Tab-separated table of C-alpha atoms in Angstrom:
chain	number	residue	atom	x	y	z
A	1	MET	CA	-3.839	24.697	16.588
A	2	ASP	CA	-7.972	23.304	15.282
A	3	GLU	CA	-10.955	24.594	14.850
A	4	ASP	CA	-13.943	23.234	16.562
A	5	ALA	CA	-16.208	21.379	14.242
A	6	HIS	CA	-18.915	21.861	16.634
A	7	ILE	CA	-18.975	25.515	17.801
A	8	GLU	CA	-18.688	28.109	16.134
A	9	GLY	CA	-15.414	30.698	16.354
A	10	ALA	CA	-13.717	27.975	18.864
A	11	LEU	CA	-10.207	26.679	19.076
A	12	ILE	CA	-8.666	23.811	19.988
A	13	LEU	CA	-5.122	24.186	21.651
A	14	SER	CA	-3.918	20.084	20.384
A	15	ILE	CA	-0.129	18.857	21.809
A	16	GLY	CA	1.343	15.661	20.575
A	17	GLY	CA	-2.097	14.390	18.985
A	18	ALA	CA	-3.616	15.031	22.399
A	19	GLN	CA	-6.641	18.238	23.039
A	20	GLN	CA	-5.083	19.848	25.639
A	21	SER	CA	-7.063	23.669	25.757
A	22	HIS	CA	-9.768	25.274	24.392
A	23	VAL	CA	-10.699	28.105	23.281
A	24	ASP	CA	-14.466	29.879	22.923
A	25	MET	CA	-12.781	33.097	21.022
A	26	ALA	CA	-16.767	34.905	20.534
A	27	HIS	CA	-17.880	33.741	24.282
A	28	PRO	CA	-15.084	34.048	26.550
A	29	ASP	CA	-17.379	33.940	29.955
A	30	ARG	CA	-18.139	29.878	27.735
A	31	VAL	CA	-15.775	26.715	29.628
A	32	PHE	CA	-15.647	23.465	27.669
A	33	TYR	CA	-13.893	21.316	29.324
A	34	GLU	CA	-16.144	19.706	33.145
A	35	TYR	CA	-13.168	20.567	35.566
A	36	LEU	CA	-12.259	24.307	34.082
A	37	GLN	CA	-16.272	24.911	34.763
A	38	ARG	CA	-15.431	23.463	37.954
A	39	ILE	CA	-12.825	26.330	38.627
A	40	ALA	CA	-14.601	28.461	37.314
A	41	HIS	CA	-17.432	28.036	39.407
A	42	VAL	CA	-15.303	29.279	42.039
A	43	ILE	CA	-13.813	31.821	41.002
A	44	ASP	CA	-17.410	32.705	40.744
A	45	LEU	CA	-18.459	32.424	44.226
A	46	LEU	CA	-15.626	34.973	45.204
A	47	SER	CA	-16.446	38.807	46.434
A	48	THR	CA	-19.332	40.399	44.853
A	49	PRO	CA	-20.432	38.884	41.779
A	50	GLY	CA	-18.917	40.945	38.542
A	51	ALA	CA	-15.995	42.531	40.249
A	52	PRO	CA	-12.451	42.472	39.480
A	53	LEU	CA	-10.291	39.830	41.123
A	54	ARG	CA	-6.998	39.218	41.491
A	55	VAL	CA	-5.809	36.171	40.538
A	56	LEU	CA	-2.571	33.693	39.239
A	57	HIS	CA	-2.511	31.195	37.338
A	58	LEU	CA	0.340	28.562	37.579
A	59	GLY	CA	0.123	26.182	34.440
A	60	ALA	CA	-0.932	28.891	31.724
A	61	GLY	CA	-2.411	26.696	28.529
A	62	ALA	CA	-4.724	28.707	26.244
A	63	LEU	CA	-4.939	31.082	28.946
A	64	THR	CA	-8.968	30.024	28.837
A	65	LEU	CA	-9.579	30.404	32.557
A	66	VAL	CA	-8.285	33.904	31.951
A	67	ARG	CA	-9.905	34.749	29.178
A	68	TYR	CA	-12.989	34.308	30.749
A	69	VAL	CA	-12.551	35.457	34.284
A	70	GLN	CA	-11.546	38.996	31.783
A	71	ALA	CA	-15.039	38.596	30.755
A	72	THR	CA	-16.723	37.681	33.364
A	73	ARG	CA	-14.628	40.393	35.931
A	74	PRO	CA	-13.286	42.830	34.092
A	75	GLY	CA	-11.045	44.896	35.175
A	76	SER	CA	-9.028	41.773	37.044
A	77	SER	CA	-5.206	42.046	37.200
A	78	GLN	CA	-4.034	38.727	36.566
A	79	VAL	CA	-0.583	36.952	36.245
A	80	ALA	CA	-0.120	33.699	34.184
A	81	VAL	CA	2.685	31.424	34.576
A	82	ASP	CA	4.107	28.496	31.956
A	83	LEU	CA	7.667	27.317	31.138
A	84	GLU	CA	6.811	27.102	27.258
A	85	ALA	CA	7.956	29.990	26.220
A	86	ASP	CA	7.220	28.319	22.650
A	87	LEU	CA	3.630	27.490	22.957
A	88	ILE	CA	2.186	31.109	24.998
A	89	ALA	CA	3.706	32.698	22.216
A	90	LEU	CA	2.246	30.660	20.052
A	91	VAL	CA	-1.288	31.346	22.010
A	92	LEU	CA	-1.382	34.713	22.279
A	93	ALA	CA	0.083	34.579	18.129
A	94	GLU	CA	-2.595	32.683	17.238
A	95	MET	CA	-5.706	33.700	20.195
A	96	PRO	CA	-4.795	37.086	21.060
A	97	LEU	CA	-5.874	37.953	24.383
A	98	PRO	CA	-9.243	39.876	24.373
A	99	ASP	CA	-8.770	43.644	24.508
A	100	GLY	CA	-8.468	45.092	28.233
A	101	THR	CA	-7.409	42.436	29.683
A	102	ALA	CA	-4.140	42.639	32.738
A	103	CYS	CA	-2.376	39.415	32.528
A	104	GLU	CA	1.268	39.713	33.230
A	105	ILE	CA	2.834	36.775	31.399
A	106	ILE	CA	5.516	35.626	33.712
A	107	ILE	CA	8.670	32.093	31.183
A	108	GLY	CA	9.762	29.945	34.519
A	109	ASP	CA	8.780	28.135	36.851
A	110	ALA	CA	5.932	27.892	38.981
A	111	ALA	CA	7.220	27.534	41.932
A	112	ASP	CA	9.618	30.586	42.153
A	113	VAL	CA	7.348	32.835	41.147
A	114	VAL	CA	5.156	31.606	43.715
A	115	LEU	CA	8.211	32.919	46.612
A	116	GLU	CA	8.555	35.924	44.895
A	117	GLN	CA	4.226	36.964	45.190
A	118	ALA	CA	3.614	39.283	48.529
A	119	ASP	CA	1.101	37.557	51.095
A	120	GLY	CA	-1.823	37.562	50.256
A	121	ALA	CA	-1.409	39.256	46.987
A	122	PHE	CA	-3.904	37.272	45.131
A	123	ASP	CA	-8.064	36.145	45.704
A	124	ALA	CA	-7.857	32.942	43.635
A	125	VAL	CA	-4.673	30.906	42.613
A	126	VAL	CA	-5.155	28.109	40.281
A	127	LEU	CA	-2.355	25.366	39.704
A	128	ASP	CA	-3.304	23.591	36.274
A	129	ILE	CA	-0.158	22.135	35.483
A	130	PHE	CA	0.014	18.470	37.801
A	131	ALA	CA	-0.777	15.286	34.965
A	132	GLY	CA	-1.059	12.415	37.234
A	133	ALA	CA	1.842	10.783	40.608
A	134	ASP	CA	4.278	11.827	37.281
A	135	ALA	CA	4.393	15.746	37.975
A	136	PRO	CA	7.290	17.730	39.374
A	137	ALA	CA	8.059	16.665	43.173
A	138	HIS	CA	8.698	20.136	43.983
A	139	LEU	CA	5.753	20.606	42.729
A	140	THR	CA	3.707	18.701	44.962
A	141	SER	CA	5.636	19.205	48.268
A	142	ALA	CA	4.143	20.760	51.127
A	143	ASP	CA	6.399	23.746	51.203
A	144	PHE	CA	5.312	24.679	48.122
A	145	ALA	CA	1.403	23.708	48.781
A	146	ALA	CA	2.221	26.324	52.126
A	147	HIS	CA	3.396	28.956	49.848
A	148	LEU	CA	0.557	28.923	47.467
A	149	LEU	CA	-1.441	29.344	50.406
A	150	ARG	CA	1.036	32.302	51.847
A	151	VAL	CA	-0.122	34.384	48.688
A	152	CYS	CA	-3.997	34.189	48.328
A	153	ALA	CA	-5.941	36.500	50.411
A	154	ASP	CA	-7.573	35.156	54.083
A	155	ASP	CA	-11.005	35.074	51.876
A	156	GLY	CA	-9.617	33.719	48.988
A	157	VAL	CA	-9.220	30.524	47.489
A	158	VAL	CA	-6.807	28.163	45.740
A	159	LEU	CA	-7.444	25.803	43.459
A	160	VAL	CA	-5.261	22.684	42.655
A	161	ASN	CA	-6.459	20.826	38.818
A	162	VAL	CA	-5.206	17.149	39.928
A	163	GLY	CA	-5.391	14.864	36.969
A	164	ASP	CA	-5.010	10.835	38.460
A	165	ASP	CA	-6.123	7.196	37.519
A	166	PRO	CA	-7.359	4.887	39.761
A	167	PRO	CA	-7.716	4.416	42.136
A	168	LEU	CA	-6.628	8.168	43.070
A	169	THR	CA	-3.588	7.918	44.923
A	170	PHE	CA	-1.920	10.911	44.003
A	171	ALA	CA	-5.304	12.959	44.087
A	172	ARG	CA	-6.682	11.885	47.598
A	173	ALA	CA	-2.991	12.278	48.654
A	174	GLN	CA	-2.504	16.101	47.257
A	175	SER	CA	-6.447	16.597	48.978
A	176	ARG	CA	-4.651	15.725	52.790
A	177	GLN	CA	-1.784	17.626	52.039
A	178	LEU	CA	-3.594	20.379	51.979
A	179	ALA	CA	-5.829	19.768	54.195
A	180	SER	CA	-3.375	19.088	56.356
A	181	LEU	CA	-1.978	23.280	55.980
A	182	ALA	CA	-5.728	25.349	55.440
A	183	VAL	CA	-8.219	26.791	57.706
A	184	ALA	CA	-10.727	24.488	55.479
A	185	SER	CA	-10.954	22.680	52.126
A	186	ALA	CA	-13.048	20.856	49.488
A	187	VAL	CA	-13.137	18.424	46.540
A	188	LEU	CA	-15.293	19.053	43.271
A	189	THR	CA	-15.772	16.311	40.681
A	190	GLU	CA	-18.137	14.116	38.769
A	191	ALA	CA	-19.408	12.295	40.825
A	192	GLY	CA	-18.646	9.154	39.503
A	193	MET	CA	-15.159	9.513	40.097
A	194	VAL	CA	-15.739	10.211	44.169
A	195	ASP	CA	-14.892	5.652	44.357
A	196	GLY	CA	-11.709	6.003	42.767
A	197	SER	CA	-12.769	3.773	39.848
A	198	ARG	CA	-11.923	5.924	36.982
A	199	ALA	CA	-9.233	8.836	35.709
A	200	GLY	CA	-10.993	11.865	35.264
A	201	ASN	CA	-10.122	15.502	37.404
A	202	VAL	CA	-10.503	16.001	40.673
A	203	ILE	CA	-10.709	19.783	41.613
A	204	VAL	CA	-8.983	20.926	44.898
A	205	ALA	CA	-9.740	23.850	47.299
A	206	ALA	CA	-8.130	24.764	49.552
A	207	ARG	CA	-8.540	28.458	52.153
A	208	ARG	CA	-7.358	30.364	54.892
A	209	SER	CA	-11.252	30.833	55.487
A	210	ALA	CA	-13.979	28.366	56.662
A	211	TRP	CA	-15.205	27.249	53.623
A	212	PRO	CA	-19.417	28.345	53.630
A	213	ASP	CA	-22.307	25.814	52.972
A	214	ALA	CA	-23.819	27.320	50.737
A	215	TRP	CA	-20.665	27.663	48.219
A	216	THR	CA	-21.336	23.085	48.833
A	217	THR	CA	-25.435	24.180	47.364
A	218	ALA	CA	-23.968	26.337	44.973
A	219	LEU	CA	-21.328	24.326	43.193
A	220	LEU	CA	-23.669	21.040	43.754
A	221	ALA	CA	-26.502	23.225	41.175
A	222	ALA	CA	-23.872	24.696	39.270
A	223	GLY	CA	-22.806	21.798	38.153
A	224	PRO	CA	-21.005	20.505	35.419
A	225	HIS	CA	-23.399	17.270	36.165
A	226	PRO	CA	-23.245	14.861	37.899
A	227	ALA	CA	-21.553	16.685	40.370
A	228	ALA	CA	-19.661	15.972	43.485
A	229	VAL	CA	-18.880	18.470	46.255
A	230	LEU	CA	-17.349	17.094	48.989
A	231	ALA	CA	-15.768	19.280	52.456
A	232	GLY	CA	-15.758	18.408	55.965
A	233	PRO	CA	-15.881	14.580	57.041
A	234	ALA	CA	-16.949	14.383	53.677
A	235	ARG	CA	-13.805	14.989	52.628
A	236	ALA	CA	-11.636	13.499	54.919
A	237	ALA	CA	-13.578	9.822	54.014
A	238	PHE	CA	-12.254	10.584	49.998
A	239	GLU	CA	-9.153	11.431	51.611
A	240	GLN	CA	-9.097	8.492	52.732
A	241	PRO	CA	-6.622	4.922	50.626
A	242	GLY	CA	-9.429	3.475	49.361
A	243	GLY	CA	-11.444	6.136	50.471
A	244	SER	CA	-15.229	7.130	49.079
């Protein structure tokens, strides 16, 4: 755990010398990593601004998004799941959650936990575990994706962060899979990644109801810039091998 030399009050969690999470303890409503900003901006669009939500986080990290939801939507009910008990203990000791945060911490496999959840139990389901095509097979399956959608409310959203390398074969496949199961879906990323020439993060957002055109407009405006929000035919084109 290290202090951020550039942001007062912020801490960085590193594992094996690689930065994994960033938390602004003084301002938990500020998210540093761009891919998390994109996820946060989708969550911002749910329900009435500021209204409490039910959120399931699969892959807890430093609980950055848990803190964001509590800061922007006080009274939210959250569940965070992670395999690494020692990591979560360290995070909670060094970076305690803000007072009043209602978040159940579960140490276990994401797939097992999702199976135990009721239909439509959450307004947002966030999967932030994948690290490329070597991700655990049971977490990349169509069966698991179907359960993510099952536990999501009809007007909610499933958000899957996919880290991938060129030509984004894994990310395209995950997007295709979710699109085949959901009523509607979209892809959010940095505009320069759409052609598959760069490594980075792709967010797949899937819903059990329509994808509002207003969401595309709002997310393009919110950034981070330059932003790409691919829905409908644009998303389908991205999902094809070598697509853009």
